[in-house]
Amino acid sequence: MAFGSHTRLDVRRAQQHSSFCSPSSAAAVLVALALVAVWMASSTLVTPADFSPFRPTTTTARPRNRMDPVTVEEDADDPPPLTLRQTETGPGGDNGSHSHSPSLEAATEADPQAAQSNSNTKDTPHNKQQQQTASPTPSSYAWKLCNTEAGPDYIPCLDNLQAIRNLRTTKHYEHRERHCPQHPPTCLVPLPKGYTNPIRWPNSRDQIWYNNVPHTKLVEYKGHQNWVKVSGEYLTFPGGGTQFKHGALHYIDFIQEAKKDIAWGKQTRVVLDVGCGVASFGGYLFDRDVLTMSFAPKDEHEAQVQFALERGIPAMSAVMGTKRLPFPGRVFDVVHCARCRVPWHIEGGKLLLELDRLLRPGGYFVWSATPVYQKLPEDVEIWEAMSTLTRSMCWEMVNKVKDRVNRVGIAIFRKPTDNSCYEARSAANPPICGEYDDPDAAWNISLQSCVHRLPTDPAIRGSQWPVEWPLRLEKPPYWLKNSEAGVYGKPATEDFQADYEHWKQVISNSYMNDLGIDWSAVRNVMDMKAAYGGFAAALRDLKLWVMNVIPIDSPDTLPIIYERGLFGIYHDWCESFSTYPRTYDLLHANHLFSKIKKRCKLVAVMVEVDRILRPGGRLIVRDSMETMHEVESMAKSLHWEVRKSYSQDNEGLLFVEKTMWRPNEVEAKL
């Protein structure tokens, strides 16, 4: 199986967004088709094959049921990977803010002469006229500040108070789940008073500016557990947690001593930390070459995820409630819960079964909580219920041991690698999931009380453990088939390799030098349309991490990203991302905006980009010339600094930097 059999686009979401997408008339369609025809006739870029996310070769056609996300054909509007080359400038030449400008060409071997000609093409007067007329002027945008109870911490899909008040129940944490406004906001989130540029990694792991995240509830609740303390103008993080008051590194090593096969940084590379607090566990796993996806709800533990991201540690706001987490199945090497306040044992173990969906066959669940090591009646009852549940799920408890330093205990469970235990159970409880319940279907999908059968074909994903890190980063997954086409039309393994080589070349030849980025100041990075994760893989030697986002209407390549030892998430860019404002240093958008504006308003997407980016953060856009100039116009109206803007043969590169500017006018209360 090369990719998932579908995209993540849910029909209910698509219908919801239609209310705010721009209407199209028949005349506009004809004009657009004419423009496409002109572009196809004139451009030297290679047009990719029409790629629809395809089904595994072993899957037969069958009727769709309520568990199935709707399949959406992939638009054939993504060009093959583009390579940036440096064009020489003659004496006295001026190509903008730098002595060299990047030129764009198709990364293809089909017509090297055309490619060479393309690399030497200059902007024409016709191109310049298009640049002047393609987009509204900056003055056409009237920006206002958002007026919400969340203030500078506003997350539209988590702070929709009207939707939360209308919930019929909050028994399953529905009030902590995503409830996106029907119309995405187009207001700008204000800055906290006294906001300043964040402290750089690695110092940020230990302290951040208080004014950037001015919240003290966690200091009051958890200060005695060494989560976070106030020290003058800083918030400091001693590296402790509820279960590791004496430091995360000792606790991390204690886990490996309890089960040596975990082998941090070799056998175990990608970890999910449930109820992460301020994410010190994930922050210190970097020292063991492990990448951790940490998550916690936006709840009374005020700003815990915001603290984590300000520290430079990967985290997102999410809750184990009624929906699947936005990750594919069978991708995490280890799942960790340290007093994460999740009632695993209730309601047939529905929440623990979600972890079973996410764990690789043979992966480990590390549970550190009072039922493991205390003998109070409630703890004993929970432990007995968990023991019964895990046995029924065929999880093997491989160790249960107490840490004498932190005076806590851990239990380590291992997910099976085959179906023999499931078949030998006297009672099928929990039941095996239905044939059409796709474990990779995760966007807006309700939790199910069942276990998925494990793959038996050695050529299917999940039947083998990935090769050790870092070899897994560069090696195509064993389950990619050359008999199936990849995202850009080549055989899948060739497509994977070509994408990786392309991004290595782009980053080394252009992004490292030509854009003038101080990479030592870049820590939190997001690839908004990540494909194979080649952009993130090419940045592996830098002290940063990349959140790889696979849009729900794109081919499902997220399992490939995890197989490489990277991580990411499914997302619909017509909605807000589940992160706090001002949490990323760099956003990368490769042919995202031209596609997303077909479904929703581009201005709302740019407002979300503004919300996510820190002041001083950068956005790199690679897209069609028309779309690039739309984005550039909005960026200028937001008082962002345009560091680089270049277009050639209907392809453009835009590099902009967000400033501290905020409008004075405040909109009516949301």
XYZ file of C-alpha atoms in Angstrom:
670
model
C 0.000 0.000 0.000
C 1.516 3.291 -1.021
C -0.915 5.746 0.480
C -4.250 5.791 2.253
C -7.239 5.049 0.122
C -8.745 8.477 0.583
C -8.237 12.046 1.619
C -9.455 13.259 5.010
C -12.161 15.600 3.719
C -15.396 14.976 5.604
C -18.583 15.782 3.673
C -20.128 17.542 6.655
C -17.205 19.939 6.853
C -17.318 20.609 3.142
C -20.982 21.543 3.334
C -20.322 23.813 6.271
C -17.564 25.691 4.479
C -19.645 26.218 1.408
C -21.485 28.957 3.239
C -18.483 31.215 3.200
C -16.676 30.217 0.010
C -16.776 32.783 -2.775
C -19.509 32.023 -5.380
C -18.477 31.231 -8.946
C -20.391 32.183 -12.027
C -20.331 30.372 -15.345
C -18.459 33.271 -16.921
C -15.767 33.138 -14.268
C -15.320 29.424 -14.883
C -14.893 30.007 -18.623
C -12.333 32.743 -17.993
C -10.445 30.504 -15.567
C -10.392 27.663 -18.100
C -9.073 30.014 -20.722
C -6.289 31.173 -18.418
C -5.380 27.581 -17.633
C -5.191 26.829 -21.338
C -2.865 29.796 -21.896
C -0.659 28.716 -19.014
C -0.457 25.122 -20.248
C 0.503 26.328 -23.691
C 3.182 28.745 -22.525
C 4.730 27.309 -19.407
C 7.822 25.094 -19.537
C 6.873 23.493 -16.237
C 6.050 19.809 -16.402
C 2.414 19.185 -15.537
C 1.967 16.328 -13.065
C -0.205 13.362 -13.758
C -3.771 13.610 -12.547
C -3.302 11.981 -9.159
C -6.202 10.771 -7.117
C -5.379 9.251 -3.758
C -5.515 5.600 -4.584
C -6.671 2.452 -2.851
C -4.493 -0.443 -1.815
C -4.258 -3.023 -4.551
C -5.818 -5.577 -2.224
C -8.966 -3.507 -1.634
C -12.092 -4.102 -3.674
C -14.878 -1.655 -4.329
C -17.552 -1.555 -1.676
C -20.372 0.704 -0.506
C -19.462 3.615 1.761
C -20.783 3.587 5.308
C -20.889 6.231 8.005
C -17.285 5.554 9.058
C -15.838 6.407 5.672
C -14.426 9.846 4.920
C -15.501 11.032 1.505
C -12.952 10.516 -1.250
C -12.033 13.734 -3.020
C -10.087 13.665 -6.234
C -6.755 15.415 -5.951
C -6.597 18.445 -8.195
C -3.953 18.215 -10.853
C -2.806 21.719 -9.982
C 0.321 20.867 -7.982
C 3.406 21.116 -10.176
C 6.293 18.743 -9.642
C 8.829 19.800 -7.005
C 10.404 23.116 -7.920
C 14.102 23.815 -7.570
C 15.461 27.262 -6.789
C 18.629 28.158 -8.628
C 20.835 31.178 -8.168
C 21.032 33.482 -11.200
C 24.151 35.532 -11.489
C 23.892 39.292 -11.434
C 26.210 41.393 -13.559
C 28.329 44.195 -12.128
C 26.108 46.778 -10.569
C 23.073 44.541 -10.959
C 20.320 44.716 -8.349
C 17.909 41.888 -7.882
C 16.225 43.183 -4.772
C 17.172 42.776 -1.145
C 20.024 40.339 -1.892
C 22.798 40.167 -4.458
C 21.224 37.064 -5.978
C 17.627 36.201 -6.761
C 16.273 32.678 -6.919
C 14.870 31.489 -10.204
C 12.285 28.734 -10.436
C 12.431 25.737 -12.682
C 10.834 22.348 -12.934
C 12.825 19.613 -11.233
C 12.480 17.215 -14.138
C 14.713 15.232 -16.426
C 12.181 15.239 -19.253
C 13.482 18.351 -21.016
C 16.762 19.670 -19.587
C 17.084 22.225 -22.399
C 13.722 23.705 -21.504
C 14.713 23.680 -17.864
C 17.951 25.501 -18.655
C 16.063 28.074 -20.697
C 13.604 28.479 -17.855
C 16.371 29.226 -15.339
C 17.595 32.184 -17.387
C 14.199 33.773 -17.988
C 13.772 37.344 -16.719
C 10.609 39.151 -15.661
C 8.882 40.751 -18.631
C 6.861 43.986 -18.729
C 3.765 41.799 -19.122
C 4.633 39.945 -15.906
C 5.147 43.235 -14.065
C 1.785 44.495 -15.285
C 0.178 41.302 -13.942
C 1.889 41.877 -10.602
C 0.358 45.342 -10.375
C -3.186 44.317 -11.255
C -3.632 40.794 -9.864
C -4.521 41.712 -6.282
C -6.431 44.289 -4.298
C -4.415 47.173 -2.969
C -3.375 47.083 0.711
C -5.817 49.856 1.506
C -8.722 47.563 0.571
C -8.248 45.559 3.790
C -9.701 47.117 6.935
C -8.181 45.141 9.778
C -9.588 45.167 13.303
C -8.587 43.529 16.554
C -10.597 40.532 17.757
C -12.835 41.248 20.731
C -13.114 37.945 22.596
C -13.005 36.730 26.179
C -9.833 34.788 25.339
C -8.082 38.027 24.339
C -4.462 37.414 23.236
C -4.906 33.637 23.635
C -7.819 33.277 21.207
C -8.116 29.904 19.414
C -11.255 30.196 17.239
C -12.186 26.492 17.188
C -11.583 26.022 20.931
C -13.000 29.345 22.169
C -16.347 29.275 20.358
C -18.347 30.055 23.477
C -21.694 30.150 21.723
C -21.267 26.609 20.409
C -19.972 25.409 23.781
C -22.971 26.876 25.627
C -25.302 25.048 23.246
C -23.792 21.623 23.889
C -26.285 19.076 25.160
C -23.678 17.469 27.418
C -20.066 17.867 28.492
C -19.778 14.400 30.023
C -17.159 13.308 27.494
C -15.229 16.599 27.422
C -17.175 17.865 24.444
C -16.533 21.430 25.659
C -12.778 20.862 25.165
C -13.188 19.616 21.597
C -13.113 21.662 18.405
C -16.228 23.726 17.640
C -15.295 25.955 14.731
C -17.261 29.112 13.874
C -19.368 28.785 10.749
C -17.562 31.815 9.369
C -13.847 31.882 10.200
C -12.830 35.137 11.897
C -11.052 37.807 9.898
C -9.964 39.870 12.892
C -6.432 39.961 14.288
C -5.532 38.636 17.732
C -4.022 41.326 19.996
C -0.585 41.000 21.565
C -0.194 40.615 25.322
C 1.053 43.769 26.992
C 4.840 43.847 27.091
C 5.300 41.082 24.514
C 8.891 40.693 23.312
C 10.873 38.364 21.074
C 11.021 34.861 22.615
C 14.154 33.498 24.238
C 16.051 31.213 21.892
C 16.454 27.466 22.171
C 17.987 25.757 24.140
C 17.743 28.434 26.863
C 13.998 28.633 26.264
C 13.546 25.113 27.618
C 14.478 26.462 31.046
C 12.933 29.941 31.011
C 10.605 32.187 29.004
C 9.479 35.813 29.287
C 6.602 36.159 31.738
C 4.972 38.913 29.643
C 4.732 36.607 26.620
C 2.575 34.093 28.525
C 1.409 36.022 31.605
C -0.367 33.192 33.419
C 0.281 32.005 36.968
C -2.398 29.386 37.699
C -0.030 26.539 36.937
C 2.531 28.093 39.278
C -0.081 27.938 42.031
C -1.307 24.428 41.147
C 1.942 22.719 40.180
C 4.841 24.772 41.485
C 5.531 22.226 44.238
C 5.960 19.581 41.525
C 8.613 21.638 39.704
C 6.450 22.288 36.645
C 6.896 26.059 36.494
C 7.899 28.908 38.784
C 7.947 32.723 38.614
C 11.373 34.315 38.833
C 11.298 38.088 38.270
C 10.512 38.781 34.621
C 10.798 35.103 33.727
C 8.805 31.929 34.089
C 11.258 29.129 34.827
C 10.889 25.400 34.229
C 12.972 23.176 36.534
C 12.236 20.157 34.337
C 9.907 18.402 36.732
C 6.445 16.941 36.447
C 3.792 15.314 38.565
C 5.500 11.929 38.229
C 9.095 13.178 37.947
C 9.593 15.946 40.486
C 13.335 15.322 40.431
C 13.746 15.850 36.726
C 12.601 14.415 33.413
C 15.955 12.932 32.348
C 16.125 10.575 35.317
C 12.536 9.504 34.618
C 13.295 8.975 30.907
C 16.296 6.783 31.709
C 14.252 4.917 34.321
C 11.706 3.963 31.630
C 14.430 2.569 29.389
C 15.944 0.607 32.269
C 12.509 -0.887 32.902
C 12.248 -2.011 29.256
C 15.504 -1.894 27.322
C 13.821 -2.652 23.996
C 12.375 0.870 24.083
C 15.883 2.065 23.115
C 15.283 5.831 22.939
C 16.565 7.399 19.720
C 17.079 4.097 17.900
C 14.156 1.705 18.182
C 11.901 4.448 19.558
C 11.857 7.702 17.620
C 8.256 9.074 17.627
C 6.317 9.324 20.907
C 2.825 10.530 21.817
C 2.587 12.186 25.253
C -1.008 12.322 26.493
C -1.934 15.118 28.929
C 1.545 16.545 28.619
C 1.389 19.471 31.062
C 4.174 21.887 30.099
C 5.767 19.089 27.995
C 9.002 18.697 29.931
C 8.943 14.968 29.138
C 9.009 15.708 25.402
C 11.398 18.621 25.890
C 14.035 16.405 27.471
C 13.485 13.504 25.082
C 15.211 15.723 22.506
C 18.395 14.858 24.417
C 17.762 11.215 23.479
C 17.068 12.026 19.808
C 13.346 11.354 20.221
C 10.539 13.443 18.722
C 7.451 13.788 20.914
C 3.966 14.903 19.930
C 2.611 16.322 23.185
C -0.990 17.348 23.680
C -3.293 18.563 26.423
C -6.674 20.310 26.487
C -7.211 24.014 26.852
C -8.654 23.736 30.364
C -8.261 24.976 33.921
C -4.542 24.154 33.742
C -4.154 27.522 32.122
C -1.851 27.825 29.111
C 0.047 24.545 29.612
C 0.391 23.953 25.859
C 1.203 27.616 25.312
C 4.038 27.298 27.840
C 5.346 24.263 25.952
C 5.377 26.000 22.568
C 6.926 29.171 23.997
C 9.675 26.929 25.365
C 10.272 25.507 21.857
C 8.729 22.095 22.563
C 6.215 20.499 20.138
C 2.664 20.531 21.515
C -0.941 21.025 20.476
C -4.278 21.588 22.168
C -6.457 18.481 22.030
C -8.508 16.230 24.270
C -9.478 12.589 24.363
C -13.214 13.074 24.160
C -15.613 11.774 21.522
C -13.486 12.046 18.353
C -10.394 10.310 17.090
C -7.156 12.233 17.430
C -6.008 13.715 14.078
C -3.279 11.136 13.441
C -3.222 8.009 11.247
C -3.304 4.545 12.751
C -0.244 2.492 13.764
C 2.313 5.327 13.723
C 3.572 5.975 17.279
C 6.421 3.884 18.669
C 5.528 4.684 22.292
C 2.519 6.330 23.929
C 3.124 7.864 27.365
C 0.711 8.956 30.092
C 1.960 10.340 33.412
C -1.042 11.195 35.580
C -2.728 12.413 32.407
C -6.194 12.401 34.011
C -7.744 10.185 31.333
C -10.225 7.548 32.620
C -8.898 4.726 30.444
C -10.904 1.984 32.114
C -14.457 3.317 31.742
C -17.086 2.751 29.026
C -15.489 -0.389 27.653
C -12.078 1.238 27.379
C -13.054 3.398 24.401
C -10.265 5.903 25.075
C -7.600 3.229 25.530
C -8.774 1.637 22.300
C -7.958 4.936 20.583
C -4.374 4.531 21.804
C -4.423 0.998 20.416
C -5.343 2.482 17.031
C -2.381 4.866 17.203
C 0.288 2.465 18.486
C 2.452 0.497 16.088
C 2.133 -3.263 16.384
C 4.769 -4.102 18.998
C 4.696 -0.541 20.373
C 4.607 0.311 24.079
C 2.180 2.137 26.346
C 3.946 3.610 29.382
C 1.496 4.392 32.171
C 2.612 6.216 35.296
C -0.303 6.880 37.650
C -1.321 6.200 41.241
C -3.247 2.969 40.425
C 0.091 1.468 39.371
C 1.785 1.887 42.760
C -0.707 2.951 45.444
C -3.111 0.756 47.414
C -6.003 3.113 48.139
C -9.353 1.423 47.408
C -10.027 3.581 44.343
C -6.545 2.926 42.965
C -6.885 -0.821 43.467
C -10.247 -0.801 41.717
C -8.879 1.113 38.730
C -5.827 -1.144 38.488
C -7.970 -4.259 38.427
C -10.198 -2.739 35.732
C -7.154 -1.734 33.661
C -5.618 -5.186 34.023
C -8.814 -6.813 32.755
C -9.163 -4.347 29.907
C -5.570 -4.621 28.671
C -5.740 -8.433 28.726
C -8.919 -8.324 26.652
C -7.098 -6.043 24.175
C -4.218 -8.554 24.039
C -1.763 -6.054 25.475
C 1.015 -7.752 27.434
C 2.239 -6.107 30.626
C 6.016 -6.434 30.196
C 7.028 -4.669 33.410
C 5.683 -2.964 36.503
C 8.328 -1.244 38.608
C 8.724 1.549 41.147
C 11.145 4.482 40.868
C 12.659 4.971 44.318
C 13.912 8.479 43.502
C 10.553 9.945 42.422
C 8.589 7.404 44.503
C 6.261 6.601 41.652
C 5.660 3.487 39.615
C 5.222 2.708 35.946
C 3.505 -0.106 34.107
C 4.608 -0.873 30.552
C 2.265 -2.655 28.149
C 3.092 -3.969 24.677
C 0.673 -4.133 21.769
C 0.682 -7.490 19.916
C 2.368 -7.967 16.551
C -0.114 -10.472 15.101
C -3.743 -11.551 15.407
C -3.263 -14.866 17.223
C -4.326 -13.508 20.617
C -7.437 -11.858 19.160
C -8.466 -15.149 17.563
C -7.856 -17.116 20.772
C -10.009 -14.942 23.025
C -12.955 -16.720 24.610
C -15.060 -13.584 24.187
C -14.630 -10.977 21.447
C -14.855 -8.047 23.819
C -13.828 -5.513 22.693
C -14.879 -6.686 19.236
C -12.755 -6.583 16.109
C -13.493 -3.439 14.076
C -15.541 -3.862 10.925
C -13.953 -4.466 7.557
C -14.686 -0.931 6.398
C -13.470 0.840 9.544
C -10.274 2.444 8.271
C -7.768 2.947 11.140
C -6.263 5.877 9.231
C -9.572 7.755 9.031
C -9.137 10.373 11.716
C -10.609 13.722 10.720
C -13.976 14.319 12.402
C -14.436 10.589 13.064
C -16.151 9.371 16.240
C -14.348 7.023 18.600
C -15.178 3.344 18.225
C -15.092 0.606 20.885
C -13.227 -1.975 18.839
C -9.717 -3.161 17.982
C -8.373 -3.207 14.449
C -6.950 -6.401 13.049
C -3.215 -6.296 12.435
C -1.759 -6.612 8.942
C -0.599 -10.093 7.963
C 0.846 -9.352 4.525
C 4.582 -8.497 4.986
C 4.230 -5.861 2.266
C 1.539 -3.943 4.182
C 2.323 -1.036 6.516
C 2.454 -2.118 10.142
C 3.666 -5.648 9.494
C 7.286 -4.643 10.224
C 8.956 -2.215 12.615
C 10.706 0.674 10.844
C 14.478 0.530 10.451
C 16.413 2.254 13.220
C 16.709 6.011 13.372
C 18.282 7.833 11.569
C 18.278 5.354 8.657
C 14.493 5.476 8.481
C 14.579 9.182 7.590
C 16.061 8.696 4.123
C 14.969 5.182 3.218
C 11.632 4.751 1.413
C 9.215 2.729 3.564
C 9.185 -0.982 2.724
C 5.479 -0.784 1.862
C 5.808 1.827 -0.909
C 5.247 0.136 -4.268
C 6.736 1.220 -7.569
C 3.701 -0.286 -9.233
C 1.725 2.670 -7.888
C 2.234 6.331 -8.739
C 3.362 8.844 -6.152
C 2.155 12.372 -5.491
C 4.029 13.852 -8.450
C 3.344 11.018 -10.895
C 6.534 8.964 -10.708
C 6.651 5.437 -9.266
C 6.166 5.823 -5.527
C 9.698 5.114 -4.280
C 11.228 7.264 -7.025
C 8.774 10.035 -6.182
C 9.781 9.830 -2.515
C 13.493 10.074 -3.339
C 13.016 12.865 -5.882
C 11.046 14.911 -3.347
C 13.759 14.491 -0.721
C 16.574 15.408 -3.122
C 14.586 18.406 -4.310
C 14.110 19.845 -0.826
C 17.716 19.208 0.144
C 18.765 21.199 -2.898
C 16.269 24.016 -2.302
C 17.254 24.407 1.338
C 21.021 24.226 0.783
C 21.058 26.395 -2.348
C 18.421 28.967 -1.456
C 16.768 28.897 1.965
C 20.022 28.661 3.920
C 21.674 31.644 2.284
C 19.561 33.594 -0.156
C 16.662 34.424 2.155
C 18.785 35.890 4.936
C 17.202 33.765 7.687
C 19.010 33.550 11.006
C 18.352 29.841 11.506
C 19.649 29.943 15.089
C 16.515 31.978 15.896
C 14.165 29.440 14.260
C 12.808 26.671 16.481
C 9.095 25.982 15.838
C 8.433 25.320 12.137
C 5.307 24.243 10.278
C 5.078 22.812 6.773
C 1.472 23.616 5.914
C 1.277 21.108 3.012
C 3.985 18.592 3.694
C 3.531 15.783 1.101
C 6.311 13.300 1.953
C 7.886 15.432 4.683
C 10.932 16.109 2.498
C 11.163 19.725 3.662
C 11.353 18.621 7.306
C 13.769 15.798 6.507
C 16.124 18.218 4.765
C 16.222 20.381 7.924
C 17.118 17.508 10.271
C 20.609 18.801 11.143
C 19.257 22.087 12.516
C 18.115 22.571 16.111
C 14.461 22.872 15.197
C 11.357 20.724 14.746
C 8.731 20.719 11.998
C 4.990 20.149 12.369
C 4.087 18.443 9.078
C 0.491 19.186 8.128
C -1.390 17.073 5.601
C -4.506 18.966 4.458
C -7.608 16.810 4.482
C -8.114 17.257 0.722
C -4.557 16.109 -0.129
C -3.224 12.584 -0.702
C -2.832 10.768 2.604
C 0.958 10.730 2.919
C 1.045 11.270 6.694
C 1.867 7.595 7.437
C 4.986 8.005 5.278
C 6.051 10.994 7.375
C 5.757 8.993 10.583
C 7.572 6.036 9.048
C 10.502 8.408 8.412
C 10.721 9.237 12.115
C 9.002 12.609 11.723
C 5.527 13.621 12.882
C 2.532 15.596 11.744
C -1.215 16.054 11.777
C -4.261 16.117 9.520
C -5.924 19.535 9.238
C -8.478 21.513 7.268
C -7.042 24.945 6.510
C -10.569 26.354 6.181
C -10.547 26.140 10.010
C -8.205 27.388 12.708
C -5.310 25.214 13.818
C -5.359 23.836 17.369
C -2.525 25.979 18.634
C -2.213 29.186 20.610
C -1.426 32.498 18.916
C 2.237 33.407 18.351
C 3.603 29.877 18.561
C 5.562 29.318 15.314
C 8.739 30.950 13.983
C 8.408 29.844 10.355
C 5.519 28.682 8.164
C 6.158 27.057 4.791
C 3.345 26.886 2.221
C 4.145 25.015 -0.984
C 1.233 25.391 -3.425
C -1.268 25.465 -0.572
C -3.020 28.805 -0.976
C -4.002 28.401 -4.637
C -5.705 25.156 -3.724
C -7.359 26.157 -0.458
C -8.894 29.325 -1.900
C -11.104 27.115 -4.057
C -12.914 26.026 -0.879
C -12.699 29.013 1.456
C -11.727 32.657 1.614
C -8.015 33.298 1.346
C -8.230 36.298 3.669
C -9.412 34.035 6.515
C -6.499 31.668 5.899
C -4.049 34.579 5.994
C -5.590 35.773 9.259
C -4.944 32.300 10.677
C -1.353 32.486 9.466
C -1.040 35.851 11.235
C -2.488 34.310 14.402
C -0.068 31.378 14.405
C 3.107 33.303 13.553
C 5.107 35.112 16.194
C 6.063 38.741 15.559
C 9.345 38.407 13.716
C 8.179 35.058 12.335
C 8.478 34.307 8.621
C 6.227 32.891 5.924
C 7.615 31.275 2.759
C 5.083 30.896 -0.051
C 5.713 28.967 -3.264
C 2.662 29.179 -5.500
C 1.180 30.477 -8.722
C 2.008 34.068 -9.532
C -1.609 35.164 -9.159
C -1.958 33.625 -5.715
C 1.454 34.809 -4.596
C 0.526 38.404 -5.365
C -2.774 38.054 -3.502
C -0.847 36.879 -0.445
C 1.757 39.608 -0.873
C -0.940 42.271 -1.042
C -2.495 41.036 2.191
C 0.905 40.768 3.863
C 1.657 44.387 3.000
C -1.707 45.486 4.350
C -0.790 43.704 7.597
C 2.401 45.799 7.682
C 4.558 42.718 7.198
C 7.975 43.227 5.662
C 8.427 41.716 2.196
C 11.922 40.240 2.201
C 11.731 38.542 -1.191
C 9.166 38.474 -3.967
C 10.004 36.774 -7.219
C 7.950 35.318 -10.036
C 8.685 33.643 -13.331
C 6.564 31.697 -15.794
C 3.498 31.890 -13.547
C 5.402 30.478 -10.556
C 6.380 32.631 -7.606
C 8.335 32.717 -4.389
C 7.343 35.067 -1.574
C 9.227 35.511 1.680
C 7.648 37.846 4.256
C 8.200 38.662 7.926
C 5.489 39.502 10.435
C 5.980 42.659 12.509
C 4.618 43.847 15.855
C 1.942 45.947 14.125
C -1.641 45.630 15.356
C -4.608 47.781 14.264
C -6.109 50.316 16.663
C -9.751 49.601 15.885
C -11.522 46.810 17.753
C -14.400 44.883 16.200
C -17.719 44.180 17.869
C -17.543 41.453 20.500
C -17.582 37.948 19.030
